[in-house]
Amino acid sequence: MNATAIAHPNIALVKYWGKRDAALNLPATGSYSLTLAPIRTRTTVSWGQAEDRLVLNGAEAVGRPLTRIQRFLDLLRADHPSLGHAHVESDNDFPTAAGLASSSSGFAALALAATSAAGLSLSPAALSVLARQGSGSAARSLSGGFVEMQPGASPDGRDAFAVQRYAETHWDLRVLFALTTEGEKSIPSTVGMDQTVATSPYFQAWCDGVPAALRDVDAAVGAQDFERLASLAEASALQMHASAIAAVPGVLYWNGVTVELIHAVRELRAQGLPVFFTIDAGPHVKVFVEGHAAAAASAALREIPGVRGVFEARPGGDARIITDEPR
Ligand code: PMV
């Protein structure tokens, strides 16, 4: 009745921003990401307990984080009431809820550990559908490498799951996380998305552009065409944020250093360094770089005033159950 899973976070090259069904957490569009290592979430689930408990990074969690986990566990309890309550122990070896994609690895690891501890063996698609209901980006973190999330067409969401397009060995890209603040992000992604869907005059335009972006990004990744990918991924990030900024009130995740980094990354690229930026629901900037240039790019980013730290990740593999690593 207990199991431990590891999942790696992912960063989107074509962003997911907006839901078509809030209750089922169905995305309005597809998305496309790269799963990253060595950073990871490790989660242990033990069913058959007296009450639900969440220990997150060593501390007992209450309020929104616990409620979110309980709602997720309810999805399994609906079909398997004998499971009862669960203890969930989860830790990240990178900052949690800071716009650094911890919900992607968090709900992927939880979906895998919770089903495995319950003795259920789900297909990769069914596991991705389950993880999606915890967090949209989590559907993509069950697979390693380059992953495409299919928005699906079915009202019940059964065809809204992610599939691997290229393995983590396909292309030696690195991602440099340039941290611009300490602490947790201000607007949860679900709140920012819902506000954008409800009030942004640019939301439909954002959605209309995603199918072509998905096709083009997949082709650029397949051909390892860095310049093309840089242009497409920066456009997707800026268009996502433009639609959010245009909501009423505007959903603005950036700080001044975020903007400095956008300019700096473009300047470095103009000087010949293979780098591009992307930004998620937080003020940090993730800089993609070809492996051979990672050290030079990292050194350049550390020089930028206001950058509080830079850490590097590389393409990562599938989420998995672990049996041999002590907690
Ligand atoms: O998985 P969520 O609900 O936290 O949404 C993730 C949203 C972005 O990180 C901004 C974009 C993406 O596709 O990962």
Short mmCIF file of C-alpha atoms and ligand atoms in Angstrom, two decimals:
data_model
loop_
_atom_site.label_atom_id
_atom_site.label_comp_id
_atom_site.label_asym_id
_atom_site.label_seq_id
_atom_site.Cartn_x
_atom_site.Cartn_y
_atom_site.Cartn_z
CA MET A 1 0.00 0.00 0.00
CA ASN A 2 2.95 2.37 -0.39
CA ALA A 3 5.21 3.41 -3.27
CA THR A 4 7.80 6.07 -4.08
CA ALA A 5 8.09 7.78 -7.47
CA ILE A 6 10.46 10.29 -9.00
CA ALA A 7 9.44 12.73 -11.73
CA HIS A 8 11.37 15.52 -13.41
CA PRO A 9 9.91 18.97 -14.09
CA ASN A 10 9.45 20.22 -17.64
CA ILE A 11 9.67 23.63 -19.27
CA ALA A 12 7.37 24.46 -22.17
CA LEU A 13 8.60 25.56 -25.59
CA VAL A 14 4.98 26.10 -26.67
CA LYS A 15 3.11 27.28 -23.60
CA TYR A 16 -0.11 26.01 -22.07
CA TRP A 17 -2.14 29.00 -20.93
CA GLY A 18 -5.92 28.70 -20.48
CA LYS A 19 -8.43 25.95 -19.78
CA ARG A 20 -11.43 24.86 -21.82
CA ASP A 21 -12.93 23.04 -18.81
CA ALA A 22 -11.92 24.11 -15.31
CA ALA A 23 -13.45 21.11 -13.47
CA LEU A 24 -11.62 18.53 -15.60
CA ASN A 25 -8.58 20.79 -16.00
CA LEU A 26 -8.75 20.50 -19.79
CA PRO A 27 -6.37 22.77 -21.70
CA ALA A 28 -7.70 25.14 -24.36
CA THR A 29 -4.74 24.22 -26.62
CA GLY A 30 -1.91 21.76 -26.94
CA SER A 31 1.59 22.49 -25.64
CA TYR A 32 5.17 21.21 -26.06
CA SER A 33 7.96 20.84 -23.52
CA LEU A 34 11.35 19.48 -22.57
CA THR A 35 11.64 17.34 -19.42
CA LEU A 36 14.68 18.24 -17.30
CA ALA A 37 17.17 16.46 -15.04
CA PRO A 38 18.75 16.07 -12.57
CA ILE A 39 16.20 18.25 -10.70
CA ARG A 40 13.27 16.16 -9.51
CA THR A 41 10.34 15.63 -7.19
CA ARG A 42 10.34 12.49 -5.07
CA THR A 43 6.97 11.44 -3.63
CA THR A 44 5.91 8.58 -1.36
CA VAL A 45 2.23 7.66 -1.01
CA SER A 46 0.91 5.31 1.69
CA TRP A 47 -2.79 4.40 1.52
CA GLY A 48 -4.94 3.03 4.33
CA GLN A 49 -4.24 5.82 6.86
CA ALA A 50 -6.53 7.39 9.46
CA GLU A 51 -6.45 10.81 7.72
CA ASP A 52 -4.93 12.55 4.71
CA ARG A 53 -1.58 14.18 5.43
CA LEU A 54 0.91 16.00 3.25
CA VAL A 55 4.51 16.54 4.27
CA LEU A 56 6.06 18.89 1.71
CA ASN A 57 9.83 19.42 1.82
CA GLY A 58 9.89 18.11 5.38
CA ALA A 59 7.10 20.34 6.77
CA GLU A 60 3.47 19.44 7.47
CA ALA A 61 1.33 21.22 4.84
CA VAL A 62 -2.16 22.63 5.42
CA GLY A 63 -4.51 24.89 3.44
CA ARG A 64 -4.32 25.12 -0.35
CA PRO A 65 -1.45 22.64 -0.95
CA LEU A 66 -3.17 19.96 1.18
CA THR A 67 -6.63 20.60 -0.35
CA ARG A 68 -5.17 20.32 -3.84
CA ILE A 69 -3.61 16.95 -3.02
CA GLN A 70 -6.83 15.71 -1.37
CA ARG A 71 -8.88 16.65 -4.45
CA PHE A 72 -6.42 14.68 -6.53
CA LEU A 73 -6.57 11.63 -4.25
CA ASP A 74 -10.38 11.83 -4.45
CA LEU A 75 -10.11 11.04 -8.18
CA LEU A 76 -8.71 7.61 -7.28
CA ARG A 77 -10.96 7.14 -4.25
CA ALA A 78 -14.05 7.71 -6.41
CA ASP A 79 -13.39 4.39 -8.20
CA HIS A 80 -11.59 2.66 -5.33
CA PRO A 81 -13.25 3.73 -2.06
CA SER A 82 -11.45 1.05 -0.04
CA LEU A 83 -8.17 2.95 -0.45
CA GLY A 84 -9.11 5.25 2.42
CA HIS A 85 -6.87 8.13 3.43
CA ALA A 86 -3.27 8.59 2.42
CA HIS A 87 -0.02 10.00 3.73
CA VAL A 88 1.89 11.84 1.02
CA GLU A 89 5.50 12.83 1.56
CA SER A 90 7.04 14.90 -1.21
CA ASP A 91 10.26 16.80 -1.66
CA ASN A 92 11.82 18.84 -4.42
CA ASP A 93 15.54 19.41 -4.84
CA PHE A 94 14.76 22.82 -6.41
CA PRO A 95 12.53 25.74 -5.21
CA THR A 96 8.80 24.88 -4.81
CA ALA A 97 5.92 27.04 -6.19
CA ALA A 98 8.31 29.70 -7.49
CA GLY A 99 7.35 29.47 -11.14
CA LEU A 100 10.01 26.79 -11.56
CA ALA A 101 7.65 24.06 -12.75
CA SER A 102 7.39 22.21 -9.43
CA SER A 103 3.71 21.44 -10.06
CA SER A 104 4.66 19.57 -13.25
CA SER A 105 6.96 17.11 -11.49
CA GLY A 106 4.85 17.19 -8.32
CA PHE A 107 1.63 15.88 -9.79
CA ALA A 108 3.43 13.49 -12.17
CA ALA A 109 5.24 11.88 -9.22
CA LEU A 110 2.02 11.86 -7.18
CA ALA A 111 0.00 10.21 -9.98
CA LEU A 112 2.61 7.50 -10.41
CA ALA A 113 3.20 6.86 -6.69
CA ALA A 114 -0.52 6.94 -5.77
CA THR A 115 -1.58 4.49 -8.49
CA SER A 116 1.36 2.19 -7.89
CA ALA A 117 0.74 2.17 -4.12
CA ALA A 118 -2.91 1.30 -4.88
CA GLY A 119 -1.78 -1.67 -6.99
CA LEU A 120 -3.18 -0.09 -10.17
CA SER A 121 -1.27 -0.35 -13.42
CA LEU A 122 -2.35 2.44 -15.78
CA SER A 123 -1.36 2.87 -19.42
CA PRO A 124 0.95 5.84 -20.12
CA ALA A 125 -2.02 7.73 -21.62
CA ALA A 126 -4.27 7.04 -18.62
CA LEU A 127 -1.53 8.11 -16.22
CA SER A 128 -1.05 11.35 -18.17
CA VAL A 129 -4.83 11.98 -18.09
CA LEU A 130 -4.77 11.49 -14.32
CA ALA A 131 -1.74 13.75 -13.76
CA ARG A 132 -3.36 16.44 -15.94
CA GLN A 133 -6.21 16.71 -13.47
CA GLY A 134 -3.70 17.74 -10.79
CA SER A 135 -1.82 20.20 -12.98
CA GLY A 136 -1.91 20.65 -16.75
CA SER A 137 1.86 20.67 -17.15
CA ALA A 138 2.16 17.47 -15.06
CA ALA A 139 0.64 15.47 -17.92
CA ARG A 140 3.90 16.17 -19.79
CA SER A 141 6.29 15.18 -16.96
CA LEU A 142 5.54 11.45 -17.07
CA SER A 143 7.61 11.23 -20.26
CA GLY A 144 11.23 12.18 -20.73
CA GLY A 145 12.68 14.26 -23.54
CA PHE A 146 10.58 16.38 -25.89
CA VAL A 147 6.89 15.95 -25.17
CA GLU A 148 3.69 17.14 -26.85
CA MET A 149 0.45 17.61 -24.93
CA GLN A 150 -2.60 16.89 -27.07
CA PRO A 151 -5.55 19.11 -26.14
CA GLY A 152 -8.05 16.38 -27.07
CA ALA A 153 -11.59 16.87 -28.33
CA SER A 154 -13.62 14.62 -26.03
CA PRO A 155 -15.71 16.46 -23.38
CA ASP A 156 -14.58 13.98 -20.70
CA GLY A 157 -10.88 14.63 -21.39
CA ARG A 158 -9.90 11.04 -22.11
CA ASP A 159 -7.90 12.11 -25.20
CA ALA A 160 -6.16 15.05 -23.48
CA PHE A 161 -2.79 13.48 -22.68
CA ALA A 162 0.87 13.93 -23.52
CA VAL A 163 3.13 11.84 -25.76
CA GLN A 164 6.89 11.78 -26.20
CA ARG A 165 8.06 13.13 -29.58
CA TYR A 166 11.85 12.77 -29.14
CA ALA A 167 13.83 11.03 -26.41
CA GLU A 168 16.08 12.94 -24.00
CA THR A 169 19.11 11.74 -25.97
CA HIS A 170 17.91 13.43 -29.18
CA TRP A 171 19.52 16.85 -28.62
CA ASP A 172 21.95 18.12 -25.97
CA LEU A 173 20.09 21.27 -24.98
CA ARG A 174 20.56 22.71 -21.49
CA VAL A 175 18.30 25.00 -19.53
CA LEU A 176 19.79 27.66 -17.27
CA PHE A 177 17.39 28.84 -14.58
CA ALA A 178 18.18 32.50 -13.90
CA LEU A 179 16.59 33.40 -10.56
CA THR A 180 15.38 36.98 -10.16
CA THR A 181 13.78 36.81 -6.69
CA GLU A 182 13.60 34.60 -3.64
CA GLY A 183 10.33 33.21 -2.32
CA GLU A 184 7.11 31.94 -3.84
CA LYS A 185 5.27 33.35 -6.84
CA SER A 186 2.40 35.80 -6.35
CA ILE A 187 -0.36 34.62 -8.73
CA PRO A 188 -0.98 30.84 -9.02
CA SER A 189 -1.06 29.73 -12.68
CA THR A 190 -4.71 28.61 -12.45
CA VAL A 191 -5.77 32.05 -11.19
CA GLY A 192 -3.75 33.83 -13.88
CA MET A 193 -5.15 31.55 -16.60
CA ASP A 194 -8.76 31.91 -15.49
CA GLN A 195 -8.42 35.69 -15.38
CA THR A 196 -6.91 35.66 -18.89
CA VAL A 197 -9.66 33.42 -20.31
CA ALA A 198 -12.39 35.53 -18.70
CA THR A 199 -11.16 39.02 -19.56
CA SER A 200 -8.26 39.18 -22.01
CA PRO A 201 -9.21 40.48 -25.47
CA TYR A 202 -6.12 38.66 -26.77
CA PHE A 203 -6.94 35.21 -25.40
CA GLN A 204 -8.62 33.92 -28.58
CA ALA A 205 -5.76 35.22 -30.73
CA TRP A 206 -3.33 33.37 -28.45
CA CYS A 207 -5.28 30.10 -28.89
CA ASP A 208 -5.52 30.55 -32.67
CA GLY A 209 -1.73 30.66 -33.00
CA VAL A 210 -0.90 27.54 -31.01
CA PRO A 211 -1.57 24.73 -33.56
CA ALA A 212 0.91 26.18 -36.09
CA ALA A 213 3.43 26.83 -33.30
CA LEU A 214 3.19 23.16 -32.25
CA ARG A 215 3.83 21.92 -35.78
CA ASP A 216 6.74 24.32 -36.29
CA VAL A 217 8.40 23.63 -32.92
CA ASP A 218 8.16 19.88 -33.48
CA ALA A 219 9.83 20.29 -36.89
CA ALA A 220 12.56 22.55 -35.46
CA VAL A 221 13.28 20.07 -32.65
CA GLY A 222 13.32 17.18 -35.15
CA ALA A 223 15.84 19.04 -37.36
CA GLN A 224 17.82 20.38 -34.34
CA ASP A 225 17.38 23.84 -35.85
CA PHE A 226 18.34 26.06 -32.89
CA GLU A 227 17.76 29.44 -34.55
CA ARG A 228 14.27 28.42 -35.63
CA LEU A 229 13.43 26.99 -32.22
CA ALA A 230 14.71 30.18 -30.55
CA SER A 231 12.40 32.35 -32.60
CA LEU A 232 9.36 30.10 -32.10
CA ALA A 233 9.83 29.52 -28.36
CA GLU A 234 10.44 33.20 -27.55
CA ALA A 235 7.32 34.08 -29.57
CA SER A 236 5.21 31.53 -27.67
CA ALA A 237 6.40 32.84 -24.28
CA LEU A 238 5.86 36.48 -25.20
CA GLN A 239 2.43 35.80 -26.74
CA MET A 240 1.34 33.88 -23.63
CA HIS A 241 2.43 36.75 -21.40
CA ALA A 242 0.91 39.35 -23.74
CA SER A 243 -2.47 37.65 -23.47
CA ALA A 244 -2.10 37.54 -19.65
CA ILE A 245 -0.94 41.16 -19.38
CA ALA A 246 -4.00 42.20 -21.42
CA ALA A 247 -6.41 40.65 -18.87
CA VAL A 248 -8.34 43.00 -16.57
CA PRO A 249 -6.71 43.42 -14.12
CA GLY A 250 -3.51 42.53 -15.98
CA VAL A 251 -1.68 39.37 -14.96
CA LEU A 252 1.96 40.46 -14.85
CA TYR A 253 4.56 37.98 -13.64
CA TRP A 254 7.70 39.91 -14.57
CA ASN A 255 9.95 42.12 -12.49
CA GLY A 256 12.64 44.50 -13.74
CA VAL A 257 15.33 41.82 -13.80
CA THR A 258 13.07 39.60 -15.93
CA VAL A 259 13.06 42.34 -18.57
CA GLU A 260 16.83 42.91 -18.25
CA LEU A 261 17.33 39.19 -18.89
CA ILE A 262 15.15 39.24 -22.03
CA HIS A 263 17.36 41.98 -23.49
CA ALA A 264 20.58 40.32 -22.34
CA VAL A 265 19.69 36.93 -23.85
CA ARG A 266 18.86 38.54 -27.19
CA GLU A 267 22.13 40.48 -27.08
CA LEU A 268 24.10 37.31 -26.33
CA ARG A 269 22.39 35.57 -29.25
CA ALA A 270 23.23 38.47 -31.57
CA GLN A 271 26.85 38.02 -30.47
CA GLY A 272 26.75 34.38 -31.59
CA LEU A 273 25.90 32.46 -28.41
CA PRO A 274 23.16 29.82 -29.05
CA VAL A 275 20.68 30.97 -26.36
CA PHE A 276 16.99 31.84 -26.11
CA PHE A 277 14.69 32.65 -23.20
CA THR A 278 11.34 31.48 -21.94
CA ILE A 279 9.26 32.66 -18.95
CA ASP A 280 6.47 30.88 -17.03
CA ALA A 281 4.07 31.92 -14.27
CA GLY A 282 6.76 33.65 -12.26
CA PRO A 283 9.53 36.24 -12.61
CA HIS A 284 12.42 33.87 -13.33
CA VAL A 285 13.88 33.38 -16.80
CA LYS A 286 14.79 30.01 -18.23
CA VAL A 287 17.52 30.17 -20.84
CA PHE A 288 17.85 27.33 -23.33
CA VAL A 289 21.38 26.86 -24.65
CA GLU A 290 23.21 24.29 -26.74
CA GLY A 291 25.32 22.03 -24.50
CA HIS A 292 28.70 23.21 -25.81
CA ALA A 293 27.89 26.85 -24.89
CA ALA A 294 26.28 26.23 -21.47
CA ALA A 295 29.29 27.27 -19.36
CA ALA A 296 29.81 30.52 -21.28
CA ALA A 297 26.09 31.37 -21.16
CA SER A 298 25.90 30.61 -17.45
CA ALA A 299 28.88 32.89 -16.72
CA ALA A 300 27.30 35.70 -18.79
CA LEU A 301 23.94 35.42 -16.98
CA ARG A 302 25.62 35.57 -13.54
CA GLU A 303 27.09 38.96 -14.48
CA ILE A 304 23.67 40.56 -14.98
CA PRO A 305 22.76 42.86 -12.07
CA GLY A 306 19.84 41.48 -10.04
CA VAL A 307 20.36 37.84 -11.02
CA ARG A 308 20.41 35.95 -7.72
CA GLY A 309 21.61 32.62 -8.97
CA VAL A 310 21.82 30.38 -12.00
CA PHE A 311 21.43 26.62 -12.06
CA GLU A 312 21.69 24.27 -14.99
CA ALA A 313 19.56 21.34 -16.10
CA ARG A 314 19.79 18.93 -19.01
CA PRO A 315 17.23 16.76 -20.81
CA GLY A 316 15.68 14.25 -18.40
CA GLY A 317 13.94 10.88 -18.62
CA ASP A 318 10.58 9.34 -17.77
CA ALA A 319 8.97 9.45 -14.33
CA ARG A 320 9.61 6.16 -12.54
CA ILE A 321 8.98 4.11 -9.41
CA ILE A 322 12.04 3.73 -7.22
CA THR A 323 12.69 0.93 -4.80
CA ASP A 324 16.34 1.28 -3.86
CA GLU A 325 16.77 4.90 -2.69
CA PRO A 326 16.21 5.43 1.05
CA ARG A 327 14.21 8.53 1.99
O1 PMV B 1 0.59 23.15 -14.88
P1 PMV B 1 0.13 24.51 -14.51
O2 PMV B 1 -1.34 24.57 -14.28
O3 PMV B 1 0.92 25.08 -13.36
O4 PMV B 1 0.39 25.49 -15.75
C1 PMV B 1 1.66 25.72 -16.31
C2 PMV B 1 1.67 27.00 -17.07
C3 PMV B 1 3.02 27.44 -17.63
O5 PMV B 1 4.08 26.91 -16.86
C4 PMV B 1 3.10 28.95 -17.56
C5 PMV B 1 3.19 27.03 -19.08
C6 PMV B 1 3.45 25.57 -19.36
O6 PMV B 1 2.99 25.09 -20.39
O7 PMV B 1 4.11 24.91 -18.56
#
